[in-house]
Amino acid sequence: MFPHHREREQPIFSTRAHVFQIDPATKRNWIPASKHAVSVSFFFDSNRNVYRIISVGGTKAIINCIVTPSMTFTKTSQKFGQWADSRANTVYGLGFATEQQLHQFSEKFKEVKDAARLAREKSQDKELANTALSIAAPQFSQSPPVMCVNGPEDKLFRSQSADITLSSEKERIKKMLSEGSICELNLEAELFTLQDSNSKLVAALHEANANVEQWKKQLVAYQEETERLREQIADLEAHGGHGPSDLLKDELTQSLEELEALLKAKDEEIHNLQSKKSDYHEVERDRDQAIHRLREVEMRNSELERRIQNTEQNLSNSLEDRDRMDTELQRAIEILDIKIFDLNDLRQSLVKLVDK
């Protein structure tokens, strides 16, 4: 059975990077594993206390690496880092867009590695106990082959054919469920990225809303100052030579133009804030769509698990029927042996009668 990844694993960090793998032939050159930047996420399995790095491109898992305490992430340049995975017998490389993203991934890698080391130390006693129980568990040997006669042989052959068909159906459903799990991981990573972007937009929106009121007050003050300056200019033009000099009038005109330019800039800032609100609503809609797609994948996985349960039940029933047929066949063979023995005795008795 394949458990739900959403129930078992949770994303804890996600970023975007170009993924590379070391050339297995030269062990020196890098081979691109993705055509463009993809999501690279850390997942935590609370049931097994295991941390994994997962990156999915389309329906294919580019990175599926279990983080161990012996792993080390090395920065080889300002925007590139690498680590070795002994389980997969390869070296992964990540190219980031900025140095800050590389630093964040490196710090998270170190944090997850320390957490994996603590989890391994805590679960060591439990693993030793499970190992001892598995060693002490009884071993069941396979049943010996059963002799067949012409009658039940055809039934036994049909039972074995049904067994093979059910096994192939089970493998096919498992493969479909595995593909669905990869798609679910991809959706979870996408959802985690959308949630991260959503939180950043919400923080920026709250900060902008806090500044809007202050900007509105400044705007009103600038408008009042502009009106006051306009009135002064009108008074100067009305009184002619009785007012200040032309130089003062030029200074007032320049101040008025500066204030109008500042008002225009503030209007543009308010317009940008309103456009950010529309972007926030678009992100909310994309997140809702991702959640809906994730729920559909979970429902599909549930249906596939139900089909696997039915297939396993049918396989178990088929095995029981085959065992019952084997028992009946063995009983028929024993009866046949007895009949043959009786016929042999009867033949010998008839031969003695003929001789007399």
Tab-separated table of C-alpha atoms in Angstrom:
chain	number	residue	atom	x	y	z
A	1	MET	CA	0.000	0.000	0.000
A	2	PHE	CA	1.146	3.573	-0.729
A	3	PRO	CA	0.312	6.101	2.054
A	4	HIS	CA	-0.739	9.613	1.234
A	5	HIS	CA	2.243	11.935	0.992
A	6	ARG	CA	0.161	14.781	2.347
A	7	GLU	CA	-0.609	12.781	5.489
A	8	ARG	CA	2.952	11.529	5.868
A	9	GLU	CA	5.245	14.292	4.543
A	10	GLN	CA	5.008	18.052	4.919
A	11	PRO	CA	7.021	20.722	3.023
A	12	ILE	CA	9.221	22.886	5.277
A	13	PHE	CA	11.182	24.968	2.742
A	14	SER	CA	11.048	25.614	-0.991
A	15	THR	CA	13.122	27.554	-3.514
A	16	ARG	CA	13.792	27.586	-7.254
A	17	ALA	CA	17.051	26.607	-8.932
A	18	HIS	CA	18.567	24.953	-12.008
A	19	VAL	CA	19.322	21.278	-11.220
A	20	PHE	CA	22.457	19.466	-12.426
A	21	GLN	CA	23.917	15.972	-11.957
A	22	ILE	CA	27.535	14.923	-12.247
A	23	ASP	CA	28.504	12.997	-15.384
A	24	PRO	CA	28.870	9.336	-14.221
A	25	ALA	CA	31.484	8.703	-16.892
A	26	THR	CA	33.916	11.570	-16.257
A	27	LYS	CA	32.906	12.498	-12.669
A	28	ARG	CA	33.886	16.063	-13.613
A	29	ASN	CA	31.338	17.557	-16.024
A	30	TRP	CA	27.806	18.634	-15.070
A	31	ILE	CA	24.734	17.366	-16.927
A	32	PRO	CA	21.594	19.598	-16.766
A	33	ALA	CA	18.673	17.719	-15.208
A	34	SER	CA	16.159	20.491	-15.926
A	35	LYS	CA	15.722	22.833	-18.876
A	36	HIS	CA	14.729	25.730	-16.621
A	37	ALA	CA	14.560	26.616	-12.949
A	38	VAL	CA	12.346	24.198	-10.964
A	39	SER	CA	11.128	24.010	-7.377
A	40	VAL	CA	13.522	22.327	-4.925
A	41	SER	CA	11.828	21.550	-1.594
A	42	PHE	CA	12.677	20.031	1.791
A	43	PHE	CA	10.051	17.561	3.089
A	44	PHE	CA	9.732	16.001	6.567
A	45	ASP	CA	8.278	12.525	7.172
A	46	SER	CA	6.922	12.623	10.732
A	47	ASN	CA	6.242	8.862	10.811
A	48	ARG	CA	9.832	7.847	10.022
A	49	ASN	CA	11.588	11.047	11.180
A	50	VAL	CA	13.183	11.385	7.737
A	51	TYR	CA	14.038	14.540	5.802
A	52	ARG	CA	14.080	14.499	1.995
A	53	ILE	CA	15.042	16.907	-0.798
A	54	ILE	CA	12.588	16.584	-3.685
A	55	SER	CA	12.477	18.297	-7.059
A	56	VAL	CA	9.911	17.328	-9.676
A	57	GLY	CA	10.065	18.266	-13.345
A	58	GLY	CA	6.756	17.468	-15.055
A	59	THR	CA	5.916	13.924	-13.896
A	60	LYS	CA	9.536	12.883	-13.253
A	61	ALA	CA	11.341	13.188	-9.924
A	62	ILE	CA	14.654	14.925	-10.699
A	63	ILE	CA	15.853	14.821	-7.067
A	64	ASN	CA	14.643	12.340	-4.450
A	65	CYS	CA	17.364	12.440	-1.798
A	66	ILE	CA	17.147	11.414	1.875
A	67	VAL	CA	19.217	13.825	3.967
A	68	THR	CA	21.729	12.023	6.224
A	69	PRO	CA	24.042	13.463	8.916
A	70	SER	CA	27.092	12.617	6.785
A	71	MET	CA	26.047	14.857	3.871
A	72	THR	CA	27.688	18.254	3.295
A	73	PHE	CA	26.480	21.083	1.067
A	74	THR	CA	29.438	22.937	-0.488
A	75	LYS	CA	29.327	26.383	-2.089
A	76	THR	CA	31.546	26.281	-5.175
A	77	SER	CA	30.727	29.812	-6.405
A	78	GLN	CA	28.557	32.789	-5.493
A	79	LYS	CA	25.413	31.208	-6.997
A	80	PHE	CA	26.223	27.471	-7.193
A	81	GLY	CA	26.400	24.676	-4.630
A	82	GLN	CA	26.596	20.875	-4.597
A	83	TRP	CA	26.293	17.781	-2.393
A	84	ALA	CA	26.886	14.038	-2.814
A	85	ASP	CA	24.193	11.356	-2.437
A	86	SER	CA	25.794	7.981	-1.765
A	87	ARG	CA	22.463	6.157	-2.011
A	88	ALA	CA	21.906	7.343	-5.591
A	89	ASN	CA	25.664	7.202	-6.344
A	90	THR	CA	25.639	10.728	-7.788
A	91	VAL	CA	26.400	14.373	-7.020
A	92	TYR	CA	23.679	17.030	-7.311
A	93	GLY	CA	24.378	20.657	-8.231
A	94	LEU	CA	22.061	23.657	-7.884
A	95	GLY	CA	22.395	26.977	-9.704
A	96	PHE	CA	20.508	29.855	-8.072
A	97	ALA	CA	19.459	33.232	-9.441
A	98	THR	CA	20.896	35.193	-6.501
A	99	GLU	CA	23.549	34.724	-3.839
A	100	GLN	CA	20.894	35.201	-1.151
A	101	GLN	CA	18.924	32.151	-2.376
A	102	LEU	CA	22.108	30.057	-2.248
A	103	HIS	CA	22.781	31.222	1.327
A	104	GLN	CA	19.202	30.412	2.413
A	105	PHE	CA	19.374	26.910	0.913
A	106	SER	CA	22.778	26.269	2.511
A	107	GLU	CA	21.517	27.310	5.959
A	108	LYS	CA	18.381	25.191	5.595
A	109	PHE	CA	20.504	22.192	4.464
A	110	LYS	CA	22.667	22.523	7.570
A	111	GLU	CA	19.602	22.846	9.801
A	112	VAL	CA	17.921	19.770	8.267
A	113	LYS	CA	21.152	17.751	8.530
A	114	ASP	CA	21.412	18.534	12.268
A	115	ALA	CA	17.748	17.629	12.734
A	116	ALA	CA	18.316	14.323	10.913
A	117	ARG	CA	21.255	13.549	13.193
A	118	LEU	CA	19.149	14.193	16.322
A	119	ALA	CA	16.277	12.098	14.934
A	120	ARG	CA	18.647	9.207	14.224
A	121	GLU	CA	20.073	9.324	17.745
A	122	LYS	CA	16.601	9.358	19.296
A	123	SER	CA	15.305	6.460	17.177
A	124	GLN	CA	18.406	4.248	17.577
A	125	ASP	CA	16.975	2.233	20.488
A	126	LYS	CA	13.684	1.745	18.658
A	127	GLU	CA	15.469	0.532	15.522
A	128	LEU	CA	17.523	-1.965	17.550
A	129	ALA	CA	14.354	-3.316	19.152
A	130	ASN	CA	12.645	-3.670	15.754
A	131	THR	CA	15.719	-5.446	14.389
A	132	ALA	CA	15.671	-7.917	17.259
A	133	LEU	CA	11.976	-8.611	16.700
A	134	SER	CA	12.502	-9.135	12.969
A	135	ILE	CA	15.317	-11.630	13.674
A	136	ALA	CA	13.150	-13.540	16.147
A	137	ALA	CA	10.161	-13.668	13.753
A	138	PRO	CA	9.378	-17.185	12.392
A	139	GLN	CA	10.211	-17.927	8.790
A	140	PHE	CA	7.580	-19.575	6.634
A	141	SER	CA	8.771	-21.815	3.826
A	142	GLN	CA	7.001	-22.189	0.565
A	143	SER	CA	4.685	-25.124	0.076
A	144	PRO	CA	6.206	-28.050	-1.887
A	145	PRO	CA	5.066	-28.726	-5.431
A	146	VAL	CA	1.967	-30.854	-5.768
A	147	MET	CA	1.570	-33.775	-8.136
A	148	CYS	CA	-1.197	-33.443	-10.684
A	149	VAL	CA	-3.304	-35.893	-12.641
A	150	ASN	CA	-5.110	-35.179	-15.861
A	151	GLY	CA	-8.392	-34.226	-14.181
A	152	PRO	CA	-7.571	-31.347	-11.793
A	153	GLU	CA	-4.449	-30.241	-13.740
A	154	ASP	CA	-6.472	-27.955	-15.994
A	155	LYS	CA	-8.114	-26.302	-12.954
A	156	LEU	CA	-4.744	-25.751	-11.295
A	157	PHE	CA	-3.349	-24.210	-14.509
A	158	ARG	CA	-6.299	-21.829	-14.708
A	159	SER	CA	-5.754	-20.858	-11.038
A	160	GLN	CA	-2.097	-20.070	-11.678
A	161	SER	CA	-3.024	-18.019	-14.756
A	162	ALA	CA	-5.511	-16.027	-12.694
A	163	ASP	CA	-2.805	-15.532	-10.048
A	164	ILE	CA	-0.415	-14.109	-12.663
A	165	THR	CA	-3.142	-11.851	-14.091
A	166	LEU	CA	-3.996	-10.480	-10.656
A	167	SER	CA	-0.319	-9.876	-9.885
A	168	SER	CA	0.195	-7.955	-13.146
A	169	GLU	CA	-2.951	-5.896	-12.438
A	170	LYS	CA	-1.620	-5.134	-8.964
A	171	GLU	CA	1.737	-3.974	-10.349
A	172	ARG	CA	-0.012	-1.775	-12.933
A	173	ILE	CA	-2.170	-0.106	-10.282
A	174	LYS	CA	0.893	0.417	-8.058
A	175	LYS	CA	2.657	2.119	-10.972
A	176	MET	CA	-0.358	4.392	-11.533
A	177	LEU	CA	-0.438	5.221	-7.818
A	178	SER	CA	3.286	6.025	-7.858
A	179	GLU	CA	2.775	8.441	-10.761
A	180	GLY	CA	-0.102	10.029	-8.869
A	181	SER	CA	2.124	10.422	-5.785
A	182	ILE	CA	4.788	12.217	-7.868
A	183	CYS	CA	2.108	14.539	-9.261
A	184	GLU	CA	0.867	15.145	-5.729
A	185	LEU	CA	4.399	16.056	-4.593
A	186	ASN	CA	4.671	18.484	-7.494
A	187	LEU	CA	1.360	20.115	-6.518
A	188	GLU	CA	2.436	20.317	-2.875
A	189	ALA	CA	5.665	22.054	-3.857
A	190	GLU	CA	3.708	24.442	-6.114
A	191	LEU	CA	1.205	25.106	-3.324
A	192	PHE	CA	4.014	25.748	-0.849
A	193	THR	CA	5.596	28.241	-3.289
A	194	LEU	CA	2.250	29.994	-3.799
A	195	GLN	CA	1.704	30.199	-0.047
A	196	ASP	CA	5.167	31.694	0.409
A	197	SER	CA	4.497	34.276	-2.331
A	198	ASN	CA	1.081	34.943	-0.832
A	199	SER	CA	2.548	35.637	2.619
A	200	LYS	CA	5.097	38.033	1.106
A	201	LEU	CA	2.383	39.871	-0.829
A	202	VAL	CA	0.185	40.088	2.274
A	203	ALA	CA	3.071	41.550	4.299
A	204	ALA	CA	3.826	44.081	1.547
A	205	LEU	CA	0.118	44.950	1.261
A	206	HIS	CA	-0.205	45.517	5.017
A	207	GLU	CA	2.875	47.735	4.986
A	208	ALA	CA	1.537	49.665	2.013
A	209	ASN	CA	-1.876	50.101	3.649
A	210	ALA	CA	-0.154	51.448	6.771
A	211	ASN	CA	1.614	54.041	4.642
A	212	VAL	CA	-1.436	54.978	2.552
A	213	GLU	CA	-3.032	56.994	5.337
A	214	GLN	CA	0.184	58.918	5.934
A	215	TRP	CA	0.537	59.574	2.225
A	216	LYS	CA	-3.066	60.782	2.032
A	217	LYS	CA	-2.426	63.247	4.835
A	218	GLN	CA	0.716	64.478	3.079
A	219	LEU	CA	-1.249	64.755	-0.149
A	220	VAL	CA	-3.908	66.913	1.501
A	221	ALA	CA	-1.204	69.112	3.026
A	222	TYR	CA	0.516	69.496	-0.354
A	223	GLN	CA	-2.810	70.385	-1.983
A	224	GLU	CA	-3.495	73.029	0.655
A	225	GLU	CA	0.002	74.437	0.206
A	226	THR	CA	-0.509	74.512	-3.549
A	227	GLU	CA	-3.785	76.372	-3.220
A	228	ARG	CA	-2.171	78.854	-0.826
A	229	LEU	CA	0.674	79.516	-3.240
A	230	ARG	CA	-1.738	79.945	-6.122
A	231	GLU	CA	-3.671	82.494	-4.094
A	232	GLN	CA	-0.459	84.363	-3.290
A	233	ILE	CA	0.493	84.423	-6.982
A	234	ALA	CA	-2.974	85.696	-7.898
A	235	ASP	CA	-2.675	88.431	-5.283
A	236	LEU	CA	0.742	89.399	-6.592
A	237	GLU	CA	-0.561	89.594	-10.140
A	238	ALA	CA	-3.544	91.669	-8.979
A	239	HIS	CA	-1.517	94.219	-6.978
A	240	GLY	CA	1.211	94.578	-9.596
A	241	GLY	CA	4.196	96.590	-8.316
A	242	HIS	CA	2.839	96.976	-4.772
A	243	GLY	CA	3.770	93.371	-3.896
A	244	PRO	CA	7.018	91.433	-3.723
A	245	SER	CA	9.546	91.475	-6.499
A	246	ASP	CA	9.557	89.361	-9.647
A	247	LEU	CA	12.243	87.174	-8.114
A	248	LEU	CA	9.883	86.155	-5.314
A	249	LYS	CA	7.204	85.413	-7.870
A	250	ASP	CA	9.585	83.103	-9.746
A	251	GLU	CA	10.490	81.288	-6.533
A	252	LEU	CA	6.828	80.777	-5.720
A	253	THR	CA	6.152	79.481	-9.232
A	254	GLN	CA	9.051	77.021	-8.945
A	255	SER	CA	7.803	75.807	-5.543
A	256	LEU	CA	4.367	75.334	-7.037
A	257	GLU	CA	5.780	73.219	-9.896
A	258	GLU	CA	7.766	71.085	-7.430
A	259	LEU	CA	4.673	70.477	-5.339
A	260	GLU	CA	2.657	69.499	-8.413
A	261	ALA	CA	5.404	67.043	-9.456
A	262	LEU	CA	5.397	65.573	-5.941
A	263	LEU	CA	1.620	65.212	-6.071
A	264	LYS	CA	1.924	63.378	-9.387
A	265	ALA	CA	4.520	60.983	-7.921
A	266	LYS	CA	2.271	60.228	-4.937
A	267	ASP	CA	-0.643	59.534	-7.279
A	268	GLU	CA	1.542	57.022	-9.164
A	269	GLU	CA	2.508	55.306	-5.892
A	270	ILE	CA	-1.157	54.966	-4.943
A	271	HIS	CA	-1.895	53.534	-8.406
A	272	ASN	CA	0.928	50.975	-7.959
A	273	LEU	CA	-0.499	49.933	-4.595
A	274	GLN	CA	-3.896	49.373	-6.179
A	275	SER	CA	-2.272	47.197	-8.891
A	276	LYS	CA	-0.541	45.166	-6.151
A	277	LYS	CA	-3.962	44.470	-4.667
A	278	SER	CA	-5.079	42.979	-7.979
A	279	ASP	CA	-1.907	40.816	-8.083
A	280	TYR	CA	-2.729	39.603	-4.583
A	281	HIS	CA	-6.182	38.491	-5.717
A	282	GLU	CA	-4.627	36.635	-8.679
A	283	VAL	CA	-2.257	34.773	-6.333
A	284	GLU	CA	-5.220	33.874	-4.112
A	285	ARG	CA	-7.059	32.471	-7.129
A	286	ASP	CA	-3.994	30.449	-8.237
A	287	ARG	CA	-3.627	29.061	-4.727
A	288	ASP	CA	-7.280	27.985	-4.646
A	289	GLN	CA	-6.815	26.258	-8.010
A	290	ALA	CA	-3.717	24.441	-6.761
A	291	ILE	CA	-5.586	23.295	-3.634
A	292	HIS	CA	-8.455	22.031	-5.813
A	293	ARG	CA	-6.044	20.092	-8.056
A	294	LEU	CA	-4.319	18.636	-5.001
A	295	ARG	CA	-7.627	17.420	-3.604
A	296	GLU	CA	-8.454	15.794	-6.942
A	297	VAL	CA	-5.112	13.950	-6.906
A	298	GLU	CA	-5.754	12.798	-3.326
A	299	MET	CA	-9.172	11.469	-4.342
A	300	ARG	CA	-7.562	9.649	-7.264
A	301	ASN	CA	-4.949	8.118	-4.975
A	302	SER	CA	-7.697	6.994	-2.590
A	303	GLU	CA	-9.511	5.310	-5.470
A	304	LEU	CA	-6.308	3.590	-6.584
A	305	GLU	CA	-5.646	2.364	-3.046
A	306	ARG	CA	-9.169	0.977	-2.880
A	307	ARG	CA	-8.598	-0.870	-6.159
A	308	ILE	CA	-5.326	-2.290	-4.835
A	309	GLN	CA	-7.141	-3.512	-1.711
A	310	ASN	CA	-9.751	-5.228	-3.885
A	311	THR	CA	-7.023	-6.756	-6.038
A	312	GLU	CA	-5.173	-8.051	-2.978
A	313	GLN	CA	-8.422	-9.478	-1.624
A	314	ASN	CA	-9.103	-11.241	-4.941
A	315	LEU	CA	-5.557	-12.545	-4.985
A	316	SER	CA	-5.946	-13.866	-1.447
A	317	ASN	CA	-9.218	-15.585	-2.386
A	318	SER	CA	-7.554	-17.083	-5.459
A	319	LEU	CA	-4.715	-18.440	-3.331
A	320	GLU	CA	-7.206	-19.962	-0.901
A	321	ASP	CA	-9.072	-21.603	-3.786
A	322	ARG	CA	-5.816	-22.974	-5.154
A	323	ASP	CA	-4.850	-24.389	-1.736
A	324	ARG	CA	-8.280	-25.997	-1.446
A	325	MET	CA	-7.918	-27.509	-4.930
A	326	ASP	CA	-4.460	-28.798	-4.017
A	327	THR	CA	-5.928	-30.496	-0.938
A	328	GLU	CA	-8.714	-32.083	-2.978
A	329	LEU	CA	-6.215	-33.177	-5.612
A	330	GLN	CA	-3.983	-34.811	-2.989
A	331	ARG	CA	-7.007	-36.625	-1.541
A	332	ALA	CA	-7.985	-37.825	-5.028
A	333	ILE	CA	-4.442	-39.097	-5.624
A	334	GLU	CA	-4.514	-41.033	-2.345
A	335	ILE	CA	-7.900	-42.576	-3.227
A	336	LEU	CA	-6.582	-43.447	-6.683
A	337	ASP	CA	-3.541	-45.152	-5.151
A	338	ILE	CA	-5.821	-47.218	-2.916
A	339	LYS	CA	-7.990	-48.218	-5.881
A	340	ILE	CA	-4.917	-49.187	-7.884
A	341	PHE	CA	-3.673	-51.285	-4.976
A	342	ASP	CA	-7.068	-53.003	-4.672
A	343	LEU	CA	-7.121	-53.707	-8.427
A	344	ASN	CA	-3.630	-55.165	-8.192
A	345	ASP	CA	-4.742	-57.503	-5.400
A	346	LEU	CA	-7.806	-58.485	-7.420
A	347	ARG	CA	-5.629	-59.214	-10.472
A	348	GLN	CA	-3.336	-61.420	-8.433
A	349	SER	CA	-6.324	-63.266	-6.990
A	350	LEU	CA	-7.733	-63.857	-10.496
A	351	VAL	CA	-4.364	-65.146	-11.688
A	352	LYS	CA	-4.255	-67.662	-8.809
A	353	LEU	CA	-7.804	-68.825	-9.632
A	354	VAL	CA	-6.882	-69.299	-13.290
A	355	ASP	CA	-3.768	-71.283	-12.331
A	356	LYS	CA	-5.838	-73.665	-10.164
